[in-house]
C-alpha cells in the first residue's frame, strides 16, 4: 500500500493582520530594537507553524519564513553581500541584511525584481567579486526551533542552486558552471548538517524548471544533483517545482533525488505523467490545490486526479498546494463583511490547508470519511455556476460587437506626435513623475477614519483636495513640466478601481506580500466587469484647475487590474481583460471631455504575468496588447496616451510594448543599471520614452551627478527629442522631504542637460 501524507510548501509570513509588517516598519523607524523585532517575528512564525500543526498537516515547511525575502535569505546564508556594504565576513548582521534590501546613505540597494509570474519581488543576488561561504545554517536553525518549541518535525525549505543562480541573472553558461561549482559544496555543507540532524525531508525549491532552459544548463543541473546525492545519500531531498509544467519533464524526473514536487494546477502535469510515467523509486508530491487563487477547489474533481496518480505512483504520495501559500491571504475568517454568497466560495491559506487535509483523508481512507466536507464543496460550486450573480448581458453584447477600429488610434504615431508637440509645447526632455506622491501617515489615518465613519465624506474629500492643492503648488515650484494630482485618494492602484467598477468586491484583510514589508490587497473579480460611474475625474479635474501645466489623468491598465486581482476561476481571461478595457475606455472618454489631454494607463504588471513557458507568451501578450488598445484608442489625435511599467527585462517583450501604441512610456530602469538602455541600441523605438533616472524604492536621495549620469547614459542611445525625465516609479512610499529634494534634483539635472542635449542627436 502506498503511503499518503499531507504537506505544505510555505505559509504567508505577514500574520493575520499584517503584524509582521508593523513590526518591521517600527524597527526601521527606530521605534523598536532588534531584540524586540526578533521576538515579535518569532511569535508570528511559531504561530504560523502551530496553525499548520493544528490543521493536521503532516509535513510542515520550516525556514520559509523571512524578514524580507527568501532569495536575500539565501544570499545572506552564503555570505553573498555586495562589496559596497562593507561586509567583513561571518554571520551577516540584521543591519547589513536590510541595507542590501533597502539601500543606505552611501550604498544603493540591490536590484529588486519579480518572482516568476507573481507580484512578489525578490532581491537579485549580486555574484561579482564574492567569496561565498556558509555563514549560518538557516534551514537547520528553523528546523531546530520548530522541534524544540512545538515538537514539529518540520520540512526545511531551501532555494535550490539552479534557481538561485538563474535568478542572479547569470546568462553565460561557462560562468554559470563555474558559479555552480562554487555553490554546490556550500549547499552540501548545509544539507549534510540537515542529514546529521535526521530531518525526514528537505524541500529544495527549483521553480526554474518551469522555464525553458538550455540543454547545457540541464546537464549542469543533473551533475549538481548527482554530486549532492553522493554527498548526502541518506537525506530525502524533494525537488520542488511550481507555477508551471516542468518543461524538460523527462530529464528532470530522473535527477537523483528521492522526491519530485509537481504543480497539478498550472500546466498539465497529469498528462506528462501519463505519457512519460513517473519513476518507481521516487515519491511524488502533488500540488493539487491552487496556491495562487482564493477560491475553494472542486474537491471531488481534485480527488479524481489524485486517484489516477495513486494508480501510477508506487511509492509515497504527498498531497499539497500547487505553490507556497505566500501568494494568498491568511484566513477568510476575518471577512465577515463580505457577501455571504462570496464568502462561501472563498478559501485562503488556512482554508486551503483544510482542503489538503480533507483530500489526504479521502484518498487514504475513502471518500466516505469526509463525506460532508466533499458535499459542501460540491454544493458551493454548483451555486456559483447556477447563480445569476454578477452576470451582465449588456457587456457581453459590447464584446461581441467589437471591430478593428476599436483597437486602432485615428492616425499613426508619427502623425499624432506632431499634433501633440504643437499642442503641449513642452520643453526638450520634459520632466514628470509616475503618478503617486507621498502618502503620509496622517493621510492614511484620515482615510481609515473616513472608512469607519468617524470623518464625513465632505471632510475627507476636502482633505484630498488640500493634498492635491499642496502638491500642485510644490510641483509648480520645483518646475516639473507635466504634473500629477498625486493619487492621495487611492490606497492601492488596483483596489481603488476594484471598489468602483461593477463585478468586483473587496476583502478586509486579504493582504499578500509584494516586496519587503509592502503588502497589497488584491480586489476580487466575481462577475462581469463594467463601468459604473466616473472613478478618477473629480480629482484630476480639480488638480488641472489649479495650474496651467498639463496634469495627467491616471488609470490602471486592464492587464494590471487583472493580474493584481483575484479573478474567479470560471471567467475566461480574455473576456475579463476586454471587459475591464471597455470600462476604462468609458472613463478615458470622460476625462478627455473634461479637457484632460494627457492620460496615463499604467501596466506595471504586464511583464510579470508572462507565462514561464515561452511557448505561451504570444497568446498572453496578444490579449494584453488588445485590451490596452481597446481601452485607449478612441481618444483624439492630440490627446497623449502614456503608460508606465516597472522593472526591466524588456528586451524580450519589446514588440508587445511597441504594439501598445502608447505615445509615451515610462519604465523603471535605475536598479537594473542601464541594461535596458542597451535594448535600444538593438531595436528601433520611435515613440517617446522615459527611463527612470532614480530609484524610488530606496529612502536614499540621489545626487545630481548620479541623475545626470543616468540621463547622459540614456541619451547615448535614445534621441533627446523622444526622451522624458522621470523617477522609476510612483512616490507614495517615500516621505515628503526626500521626495521634494529628489524631484528638485531631478529637475535641476534636466535643466542642465537640456542646454547641451541636442548635440547628442544621432
Ligand atoms: N501610477 C502608479 C503610481 O505612481 C504606478 C505604480 C506602479 O507602477 N506600480 O503609484
Ligand atoms: Zn512602477
XYZ file of C-alpha atoms and ligand atoms in Angstrom:
773
model
C 0.000 0.000 0.000
C 1.313 3.397 -0.803
C 1.613 5.882 1.961
C -0.327 9.127 1.652
C 0.539 12.209 3.646
C -0.299 15.917 3.581
C 2.155 18.760 3.240
C 2.537 22.465 2.588
C 5.170 24.402 0.629
C 5.219 27.661 2.523
C 2.912 29.754 4.666
C 2.208 33.534 4.466
C 4.701 35.414 6.632
C 2.692 38.501 7.323
C 0.309 37.401 10.081
C -3.487 37.608 10.063
C -3.480 41.373 10.431
C -0.058 42.191 8.980
C 1.614 42.153 12.396
C 4.851 41.268 10.621
C 4.748 44.427 8.513
C 4.081 46.624 11.508
C 6.999 45.137 13.435
C 9.411 45.594 10.540
C 8.411 49.178 9.919
C 8.642 50.051 13.589
C 12.131 48.632 13.606
C 13.157 50.626 10.536
C 11.781 53.775 12.119
C 13.849 53.089 15.225
C 10.762 52.625 17.392
C 11.719 49.104 18.461
C 15.070 47.424 18.932
C 16.404 44.376 17.166
C 15.679 42.058 20.086
C 12.076 43.158 20.124
C 11.738 42.711 16.358
C 13.149 39.214 16.609
C 10.833 38.373 19.451
C 7.691 39.627 17.721
C 8.543 37.863 14.485
C 9.326 34.648 16.329
C 5.860 34.711 17.851
C 4.362 35.175 14.367
C 6.492 32.389 12.940
C 5.641 29.902 15.676
C 2.003 30.795 15.437
C 2.081 30.079 11.698
C 3.595 26.681 12.391
C 1.142 25.929 15.161
C -1.783 26.628 12.876
C -0.497 24.180 10.304
C 0.061 21.620 13.031
C -3.458 22.042 14.392
C -4.945 21.719 10.932
C -3.325 18.313 10.716
C -0.665 18.913 8.059
C 1.837 16.062 8.305
C 4.841 17.697 6.726
C 5.141 21.332 7.766
C 7.604 23.630 5.970
C 10.163 25.418 8.161
C 12.593 28.138 7.107
C 10.144 29.544 4.575
C 9.661 32.457 6.951
C 11.668 35.583 6.165
C 12.270 39.090 7.473
C 12.287 40.430 3.938
C 12.759 37.946 1.151
C 13.789 34.307 0.831
C 16.189 34.921 -2.064
C 18.003 37.510 0.032
C 17.995 34.992 2.900
C 19.774 32.552 0.636
C 22.379 35.158 -0.347
C 22.908 36.015 3.301
C 23.267 32.369 4.252
C 26.104 32.128 1.736
C 27.677 35.461 2.644
C 26.823 36.907 -0.758
C 26.909 40.591 0.167
C 27.930 43.203 -2.424
C 31.244 44.914 -1.673
C 29.691 48.341 -1.202
C 28.092 47.250 2.084
C 31.475 46.763 3.804
C 30.736 43.241 4.856
C 33.699 41.653 6.582
C 32.654 38.002 6.568
C 30.991 35.873 9.254
C 27.329 35.977 10.205
C 25.563 38.814 8.389
C 24.082 41.400 10.759
C 20.453 42.405 10.519
C 21.519 45.928 9.596
C 23.514 44.646 6.640
C 20.629 42.398 5.637
C 18.226 45.331 5.462
C 20.883 47.565 3.900
C 21.196 45.238 0.906
C 17.425 45.219 0.557
C 16.736 48.898 1.097
C 19.973 50.785 0.490
C 21.769 53.178 2.837
C 23.042 56.748 2.597
C 26.230 55.523 0.968
C 25.224 52.407 -0.884
C 22.435 51.722 -3.334
C 20.218 48.732 -2.642
C 20.470 45.591 -4.719
C 18.109 45.282 -7.647
C 14.677 44.003 -6.872
C 12.578 42.178 -9.397
C 9.543 39.998 -9.729
C 9.496 36.398 -8.627
C 8.479 34.415 -11.709
C 4.961 35.335 -12.777
C 3.869 36.710 -9.406
C 3.656 40.121 -7.812
C 6.169 39.044 -5.166
C 9.570 40.713 -5.550
C 12.927 39.236 -4.689
C 16.334 40.797 -4.202
C 18.595 39.867 -7.095
C 21.824 38.224 -5.857
C 24.967 40.071 -6.936
C 27.603 37.469 -7.616
C 30.550 39.575 -8.786
C 33.707 39.556 -6.658
C 32.331 37.288 -3.990
C 33.854 34.638 -1.793
C 30.828 32.744 -0.639
C 30.805 30.556 2.447
C 28.118 29.213 4.746
C 27.609 31.959 7.315
C 24.746 30.202 9.111
C 22.604 27.154 8.505
C 19.223 28.854 8.319
C 17.118 25.810 7.478
C 18.736 23.910 10.316
C 18.109 26.602 12.907
C 14.479 26.919 11.871
C 14.149 23.152 11.934
C 15.531 23.026 15.455
C 13.365 25.899 16.602
C 10.184 24.172 15.385
C 11.243 20.948 17.028
C 12.157 22.454 20.372
C 9.287 24.900 20.657
C 6.444 22.898 19.147
C 7.666 19.359 18.725
C 7.269 19.686 14.964
C 9.485 17.528 12.776
C 9.451 20.115 10.019
C 10.498 20.083 6.410
C 13.305 22.610 5.910
C 12.875 24.680 2.753
C 15.827 25.833 0.669
C 16.012 27.724 -2.553
C 17.725 25.321 -4.958
C 21.089 26.096 -6.582
C 19.871 26.188 -10.185
C 17.057 28.605 -9.459
C 19.227 30.726 -7.159
C 21.915 31.213 -9.805
C 19.435 31.740 -12.609
C 17.656 34.394 -10.537
C 21.007 36.145 -10.224
C 20.638 36.657 -13.971
C 23.707 34.651 -14.915
C 23.451 34.497 -18.696
C 26.690 32.973 -19.776
C 26.851 29.179 -19.440
C 30.553 28.993 -18.623
C 30.143 31.499 -15.846
C 27.094 29.606 -14.648
C 29.015 26.357 -14.449
C 31.838 27.991 -12.500
C 29.438 29.514 -10.014
C 27.611 26.235 -9.634
C 30.908 24.570 -8.780
C 31.444 27.213 -6.121
C 28.000 26.909 -4.598
C 27.399 23.160 -4.651
C 29.902 22.456 -1.840
C 28.137 25.101 0.234
C 24.754 23.546 -0.409
C 26.264 20.205 0.548
C 27.566 21.635 3.792
C 24.085 22.870 4.689
C 22.436 19.609 3.631
C 24.979 17.458 5.497
C 24.101 19.160 8.733
C 20.439 18.554 7.995
C 21.216 14.914 7.326
C 23.001 14.696 10.648
C 20.009 16.252 12.370
C 17.957 13.382 10.866
C 15.357 15.530 9.161
C 12.747 13.486 7.287
C 12.501 15.623 4.160
C 14.164 18.708 2.744
C 12.256 20.762 0.191
C 14.615 22.162 -2.426
C 12.687 24.734 -4.462
C 13.529 24.731 -8.155
C 10.690 26.596 -9.887
C 13.187 27.459 -12.632
C 12.467 24.068 -14.228
C 9.145 25.528 -15.313
C 11.108 27.715 -17.708
C 12.823 26.866 -20.976
C 16.413 26.041 -20.007
C 19.236 25.266 -22.414
C 20.446 21.646 -22.665
C 23.740 22.902 -21.219
C 22.106 24.193 -18.055
C 20.122 20.977 -17.688
C 23.327 18.959 -17.898
C 24.949 21.126 -15.234
C 21.850 20.762 -13.104
C 21.851 16.986 -13.358
C 25.503 16.870 -12.434
C 24.929 19.170 -9.486
C 22.187 16.952 -8.108
C 24.376 13.879 -8.618
C 27.143 15.482 -6.613
C 24.675 16.386 -3.892
C 23.273 12.877 -3.866
C 26.698 11.326 -3.448
C 27.460 13.646 -0.566
C 24.186 13.174 1.337
C 22.840 9.802 0.199
C 20.633 9.389 3.244
C 18.902 12.718 3.059
C 15.451 12.745 1.497
C 15.505 15.553 -0.988
C 12.283 16.710 -2.521
C 12.940 18.631 -5.704
C 10.064 21.068 -5.719
C 8.783 22.793 -8.858
C 5.772 25.067 -9.221
C 3.980 27.738 -11.281
C 4.138 25.686 -14.484
C 4.819 22.322 -16.130
C 8.357 21.092 -15.889
C 9.369 21.883 -19.446
C 12.006 19.132 -19.632
C 9.975 16.706 -17.587
C 11.700 13.542 -18.751
C 15.135 14.778 -17.803
C 14.243 16.397 -14.511
C 12.270 13.487 -13.024
C 15.334 11.334 -13.485
C 17.542 13.503 -11.313
C 18.898 11.501 -8.370
C 16.568 12.834 -5.681
C 14.075 10.998 -3.502
C 11.022 13.040 -4.357
C 9.672 15.338 -7.064
C 7.092 18.037 -6.448
C 4.887 18.979 -9.397
C 2.193 21.576 -9.918
C -1.108 19.937 -10.888
C -2.949 23.224 -11.231
C -0.894 25.366 -13.605
C 0.003 23.387 -16.644
C -0.607 19.795 -17.380
C 1.473 17.611 -15.089
C -1.035 14.763 -15.172
C -0.694 14.222 -18.900
C 3.106 14.390 -18.641
C 2.966 11.617 -16.069
C 0.507 9.603 -18.104
C 2.628 9.952 -21.185
C 6.095 9.530 -19.748
C 5.439 7.735 -16.482
C 6.857 8.536 -13.073
C 9.970 6.835 -11.621
C 9.031 3.973 -9.307
C 11.707 4.755 -6.779
C 10.539 8.328 -6.206
C 7.960 9.977 -4.041
C 5.516 12.252 -5.843
C 4.474 15.478 -4.136
C 1.308 16.512 -5.905
C 0.458 20.219 -5.821
C -3.259 19.724 -6.161
C -4.835 22.774 -4.521
C -4.327 26.118 -6.263
C -1.911 28.196 -4.198
C -2.430 31.254 -6.379
C -6.131 31.949 -6.105
C -8.572 32.413 -3.253
C -11.324 30.043 -4.359
C -12.473 26.762 -2.943
C -11.494 23.815 -5.009
C -13.717 21.277 -6.643
C -12.638 18.594 -4.211
C -14.337 15.700 -5.996
C -12.613 16.608 -9.245
C -9.254 17.002 -7.467
C -9.775 13.606 -5.895
C -10.329 12.084 -9.305
C -6.926 13.376 -10.336
C -5.363 12.060 -7.157
C -6.971 8.654 -7.679
C -5.290 8.475 -11.052
C -1.967 9.410 -9.527
C -2.428 6.785 -6.864
C -2.581 4.193 -9.620
C 0.651 5.396 -11.173
C 2.811 6.158 -8.158
C 4.151 3.116 -6.391
C 5.944 4.748 -3.538
C 4.605 7.526 -1.391
C 2.218 10.298 -2.375
C 2.390 13.701 -0.768
C -0.653 15.942 -1.130
C -0.006 19.668 -1.046
C -0.866 23.077 -2.527
C 0.456 23.835 -6.015
C 2.759 26.580 -4.704
C 3.752 28.224 -1.463
C 0.738 29.888 0.148
C 2.813 33.070 0.292
C 0.681 34.304 -2.587
C -2.683 34.132 -0.848
C -4.086 35.875 2.238
C -4.010 34.131 5.598
C -7.565 33.336 6.631
C -11.035 34.054 5.383
C -12.493 34.001 8.860
C -11.913 37.764 9.224
C -14.043 38.526 6.154
C -17.347 38.720 7.950
C -18.474 41.758 5.996
C -18.250 40.213 2.563
C -21.383 38.995 0.773
C -22.191 35.600 2.336
C -22.546 34.062 -1.084
C -18.989 35.069 -1.969
C -17.724 34.146 1.478
C -18.976 30.639 0.885
C -16.793 30.308 -2.194
C -13.564 31.549 -0.621
C -10.517 29.605 0.526
C -7.476 31.495 1.800
C -4.296 29.834 3.119
C -5.857 28.281 6.213
C -8.882 27.017 4.327
C -6.673 25.599 1.599
C -4.762 23.623 4.188
C -8.051 22.239 5.432
C -8.814 21.176 1.854
C -5.443 19.437 1.684
C -6.209 17.522 4.841
C -9.643 16.552 3.535
C -8.182 15.288 0.273
C -5.497 13.338 2.094
C -8.038 11.609 4.305
C -10.333 10.861 1.394
C -7.602 9.367 -0.702
C -6.114 7.416 2.143
C -9.192 6.120 3.885
C -12.004 6.647 1.385
C -14.355 9.454 0.449
C -16.932 8.399 2.985
C -14.776 9.542 5.831
C -15.045 13.163 4.736
C -18.428 12.939 3.074
C -19.850 16.164 4.414
C -16.777 18.259 3.540
C -16.896 16.960 -0.016
C -20.610 17.530 -0.340
C -20.283 21.029 0.987
C -17.611 21.880 -1.597
C -19.645 20.464 -4.462
C -22.740 22.364 -3.448
C -20.924 25.633 -3.096
C -19.509 25.188 -6.578
C -22.848 24.397 -8.065
C -24.298 27.527 -6.519
C -21.669 29.658 -8.243
C -22.359 28.083 -11.587
C -26.112 28.490 -11.340
C -26.204 31.939 -9.827
C -27.196 34.950 -11.915
C -24.847 36.769 -9.585
C -22.564 39.176 -11.391
C -23.854 38.453 -14.898
C -24.252 41.379 -17.289
C -25.702 40.778 -20.745
C -25.031 44.284 -21.997
C -21.301 43.837 -21.500
C -21.282 40.588 -23.429
C -23.117 42.312 -26.247
C -20.485 45.038 -26.408
C -17.725 42.457 -26.553
C -19.357 40.685 -29.439
C -19.700 43.866 -31.470
C -16.017 44.843 -31.317
C -14.217 45.540 -34.579
C -10.695 46.534 -35.612
C -11.479 50.228 -35.405
C -11.997 49.755 -31.682
C -8.340 48.906 -31.228
C -6.703 51.430 -33.553
C -5.988 55.103 -32.981
C -7.288 57.519 -35.587
C -3.836 58.208 -37.059
C -0.410 56.621 -36.686
C 2.090 57.743 -34.066
C 4.364 59.777 -36.326
C 1.385 61.934 -37.289
C -0.072 62.140 -33.807
C 3.132 63.220 -32.151
C 3.438 66.293 -34.387
C -0.002 67.459 -33.294
C 0.775 66.660 -29.694
C 4.055 68.564 -29.713
C 2.256 71.528 -31.157
C -0.481 71.325 -28.602
C 1.579 70.839 -25.441
C 4.657 72.950 -26.280
C 6.759 71.069 -23.755
C 10.482 71.753 -23.434
C 13.075 69.282 -24.615
C 13.467 66.421 -22.126
C 10.161 67.085 -20.342
C 10.062 66.198 -16.658
C 7.242 64.385 -14.935
C 6.540 61.812 -12.217
C 4.833 58.433 -12.373
C 1.697 59.372 -10.501
C 1.552 58.826 -6.786
C 3.067 61.232 -4.268
C 3.937 60.558 -0.611
C 1.142 59.072 1.420
C 1.736 60.423 4.881
C 0.578 58.584 7.977
C -1.826 61.464 8.514
C -3.439 60.832 5.130
C -3.765 57.152 5.907
C -5.277 57.955 9.296
C -7.858 60.304 7.797
C -8.794 57.652 5.255
C -9.197 54.996 7.931
C -11.344 57.353 9.992
C -13.484 58.131 6.960
C -13.923 54.433 6.238
C -15.024 53.886 9.817
C -17.437 56.806 9.583
C -15.523 58.985 12.079
C -14.832 61.580 9.389
C -17.550 62.693 6.956
C -17.207 62.247 3.212
C -17.213 66.037 2.862
C -14.307 66.345 5.295
C -12.393 63.540 3.647
C -12.829 64.978 0.188
C -11.715 68.383 1.440
C -8.614 66.744 2.879
C -7.897 65.157 -0.500
C -8.377 68.490 -2.254
C -5.968 70.187 0.163
C -3.421 67.495 -0.538
C -3.802 67.946 -4.281
C -3.515 71.708 -3.983
C -0.421 71.492 -1.832
C 1.306 69.147 -4.257
C 0.335 71.037 -7.380
C 1.982 74.082 -5.817
C 5.065 72.060 -4.902
C 5.360 70.568 -8.388
C 4.934 74.005 -9.959
C 7.630 75.402 -7.698
C 10.007 72.562 -8.452
C 9.489 73.268 -12.137
C 8.132 69.945 -13.350
C 6.579 70.109 -16.821
C 3.767 67.585 -16.643
C 2.102 67.359 -13.255
C 0.097 64.738 -11.413
C -2.620 65.028 -8.814
C -0.723 62.542 -6.634
C -3.286 59.746 -6.175
C -3.996 60.604 -2.497
C -7.462 59.069 -2.814
C -6.019 55.627 -3.606
C -4.643 53.128 -1.143
C -3.712 50.901 -3.995
C -3.779 51.352 -7.754
C -5.879 48.263 -8.372
C -8.027 48.126 -5.277
C -9.213 51.678 -5.974
C -10.710 50.658 -9.304
C -11.970 47.416 -7.861
C -14.041 49.401 -5.396
C -15.635 51.441 -8.165
C -16.203 49.058 -11.075
C -19.104 46.619 -11.301
C -18.161 42.978 -10.983
C -15.639 43.451 -8.182
C -15.683 43.047 -4.469
C -13.012 43.799 -1.892
C -11.815 41.995 1.206
C -10.846 43.465 4.514
C -7.722 41.542 5.400
C -6.928 39.844 2.116
C -3.317 41.042 2.136
C -0.380 39.421 0.378
C 3.280 40.374 0.496
C 4.525 42.309 -2.522
C 8.022 43.436 -1.619
C 9.711 43.802 1.755
C 7.095 44.923 4.216
C 4.817 46.164 1.476
C 1.620 44.190 1.157
C -1.173 44.550 -1.361
C -4.819 43.664 -1.046
C -5.956 42.420 -4.445
C -9.590 43.097 -5.220
C -11.729 40.176 -6.185
C -13.419 39.782 -9.559
C -16.602 37.839 -9.038
C -18.623 38.621 -12.145
C -18.786 40.593 -15.404
C -16.845 43.840 -15.142
C -18.401 47.082 -16.299
C -18.240 50.843 -15.848
C -20.457 52.156 -13.078
C -19.519 55.809 -12.524
C -16.569 58.153 -13.072
C -13.692 56.972 -10.932
C -10.865 59.474 -11.251
C -12.327 62.513 -12.936
C -13.135 64.736 -9.963
C -9.628 64.734 -8.501
C -7.759 65.192 -11.762
C -10.050 67.949 -12.992
C -9.600 69.749 -9.701
C -5.822 69.433 -9.991
C -5.916 70.757 -13.553
C -7.937 73.773 -12.425
C -5.011 74.838 -10.215
C -2.270 75.033 -12.842
C -1.522 75.972 -16.410
C 0.771 72.960 -16.816
C -0.861 69.766 -18.080
C -1.988 67.336 -15.361
C -2.037 63.668 -16.263
C -5.164 61.571 -15.861
C -4.116 58.405 -14.104
C -5.596 54.959 -14.630
C -4.526 51.386 -14.099
C -4.495 49.239 -17.239
C -6.558 46.109 -17.934
C -3.769 43.550 -17.613
C -2.537 45.050 -14.360
C -6.032 45.166 -12.904
C -6.485 41.548 -13.954
C -3.110 40.283 -12.726
C -3.368 42.050 -9.396
C -6.879 40.861 -8.685
C -8.113 37.502 -7.594
C -10.252 36.502 -10.538
C -12.965 33.920 -10.169
C -11.806 30.825 -11.944
C -14.836 30.270 -14.152
C -14.305 33.542 -16.076
C -12.144 33.324 -19.233
C -9.119 35.581 -19.076
C -9.579 37.302 -22.403
C -13.190 38.141 -21.684
C -12.354 39.701 -18.337
C -9.488 41.725 -19.846
C -11.693 43.159 -22.543
C -14.485 43.895 -20.098
C -12.065 45.897 -17.964
C -10.805 47.638 -21.106
C -14.282 48.743 -22.130
C -14.908 50.117 -18.654
C -11.617 52.050 -18.721
C -12.434 53.382 -22.148
C -15.584 54.959 -20.742
C -13.510 56.640 -18.041
C -10.921 57.868 -20.543
C -13.619 59.411 -22.694
C -14.980 61.352 -19.746
C -11.506 62.563 -18.811
C -10.974 63.734 -22.347
C -14.314 65.554 -22.417
C -13.238 67.231 -19.199
C -10.189 68.574 -21.016
C -7.610 66.233 -19.544
C -5.294 65.853 -22.503
C -2.644 63.521 -21.143
C -3.896 60.198 -19.855
C -1.604 57.593 -18.354
C -2.711 53.983 -18.287
C -0.289 52.020 -16.105
C 0.665 48.459 -16.955
C 3.317 47.585 -14.338
C 2.061 44.009 -14.123
C 2.181 43.216 -17.813
C 5.661 41.758 -17.677
C 5.253 39.737 -14.501
C 2.203 37.904 -15.795
C 4.137 36.324 -18.650
C 3.817 32.554 -18.549
C 7.011 30.757 -17.520
C 6.895 28.698 -20.692
C 7.853 30.895 -23.637
C 5.588 28.987 -25.995
C 2.674 30.534 -24.170
C 3.912 34.114 -24.478
C 2.394 35.164 -27.821
C -1.160 34.420 -26.747
C -0.708 36.201 -23.421
C 0.856 39.283 -24.995
C -1.700 39.442 -27.728
C -4.537 39.557 -25.209
C -2.739 42.176 -23.112
C -1.997 44.439 -26.069
C -5.514 44.158 -27.481
C -7.079 45.078 -24.151
C -4.776 48.081 -23.740
C -5.576 49.323 -27.229
C -9.258 48.756 -26.699
C -9.123 50.997 -23.636
C -7.035 53.768 -25.172
C -7.703 54.008 -28.911
C -10.804 56.155 -29.070
C -9.080 59.390 -27.988
C -8.374 62.413 -30.192
C -5.144 62.734 -32.130
C -3.705 65.378 -29.823
C -4.636 63.551 -26.649
C -1.488 61.905 -25.415
C -1.615 58.383 -24.023
C 1.117 57.484 -21.552
C 1.841 54.159 -19.978
C 4.171 53.059 -17.213
C 5.864 49.773 -16.423
C 8.087 48.709 -13.562
C 11.146 46.514 -13.812
C 13.453 45.528 -16.558
C 13.989 42.656 -18.980
C 12.049 44.433 -21.614
C 14.176 43.297 -24.476
C 12.134 40.178 -24.998
C 8.725 41.842 -24.962
C 9.798 44.854 -26.939
C 7.407 44.201 -29.777
C 4.446 44.000 -27.448
C 5.421 47.271 -25.789
C 5.609 48.883 -29.175
C 2.280 47.269 -30.011
C 0.541 49.053 -27.137
C 0.885 52.140 -29.341
C 1.133 54.425 -26.320
C 2.584 57.827 -27.183
C 4.854 57.904 -24.142
C 6.097 55.108 -21.923
C 7.986 55.404 -18.652
C 9.947 52.423 -17.428
C 11.778 51.567 -14.230
C 15.462 51.466 -15.062
C 17.848 52.625 -12.416
C 18.209 49.434 -10.391
C 18.944 47.386 -13.470
C 21.968 49.545 -14.104
C 21.364 50.524 -17.657
C 20.765 47.012 -19.030
C 17.601 48.310 -20.550
C 19.371 51.081 -22.374
C 21.332 48.521 -24.347
C 17.995 47.251 -25.634
C 17.522 50.476 -27.507
C 20.827 50.029 -29.272
C 19.487 46.925 -30.938
C 15.884 47.941 -31.513
C 14.301 50.964 -33.055
C 11.670 52.525 -30.910
C 10.138 55.629 -32.389
C 7.746 56.617 -29.616
C 8.528 58.778 -26.615
C 10.111 57.212 -23.585
C 11.203 58.000 -20.046
C 13.709 55.667 -18.441
C 13.546 56.150 -14.674
C 16.515 58.262 -13.624
C 16.460 57.426 -9.946
C 15.366 54.572 -7.706
C 12.294 55.262 -5.607
C 12.294 52.019 -3.639
C 15.155 53.247 -1.517
C 14.857 56.085 1.016
C 18.138 57.496 -0.262
C 18.072 60.882 -2.084
C 20.120 60.673 -5.278
C 22.857 63.185 -6.069
C 22.607 65.439 -9.094
C 25.700 63.801 -10.563
C 24.079 60.381 -10.406
C 20.940 61.591 -12.123
C 22.923 63.412 -14.785
C 24.909 60.289 -15.385
C 21.752 58.228 -15.819
C 20.296 60.739 -18.263
C 23.516 61.010 -20.214
C 23.806 57.284 -20.456
C 20.291 57.042 -21.900
C 20.969 59.855 -24.354
C 23.803 57.849 -25.825
C 21.203 55.643 -27.483
C 17.899 57.488 -27.315
C 17.244 60.775 -29.093
C 16.659 63.778 -26.792
C 13.614 64.549 -28.922
C 11.862 61.450 -27.643
C 13.248 61.294 -24.107
C 11.360 62.132 -20.913
C 12.817 62.523 -17.445
C 11.060 60.864 -14.537
C 11.708 58.754 -11.428
C 11.499 54.972 -11.653
C 8.029 54.560 -10.235
C 5.344 56.139 -8.049
C 6.448 58.012 -4.929
C 3.776 57.021 -2.459
C 6.066 55.059 -0.172
C 8.575 57.905 0.181
C 8.338 60.793 2.650
C 7.705 64.415 1.705
C 11.133 65.864 2.343
C 13.058 63.206 0.480
C 10.579 63.401 -2.411
C 10.800 67.160 -2.800
C 14.565 67.048 -2.579
C 14.863 64.228 -5.101
C 12.440 65.784 -7.594
C 14.173 69.144 -7.347
C 17.491 67.444 -8.026
C 15.949 65.656 -10.989
C 14.546 68.867 -12.477
C 17.852 70.680 -11.900
C 19.700 67.904 -13.679
C 17.241 68.076 -16.583
C 17.720 71.833 -16.903
C 21.480 71.490 -17.091
C 21.382 68.696 -19.643
C 18.799 70.432 -21.805
C 21.371 73.094 -22.649
C 23.594 70.651 -24.454
C 21.270 67.750 -25.185
C 20.745 68.458 -28.837
C 24.402 67.808 -29.524
C 23.705 64.161 -28.671
C 21.421 63.772 -31.601
C 22.458 60.922 -33.787
N 0.769 55.449 -11.083
C 1.213 54.488 -10.120
C 1.959 55.205 -9.014
O 2.607 56.170 -9.312
C 2.127 53.461 -10.735
C 2.624 52.468 -9.710
C 3.357 51.276 -10.263
O 3.933 51.313 -11.305
N 3.382 50.197 -9.554
O 1.931 54.786 -7.875
Zn 6.214 51.380 -11.451
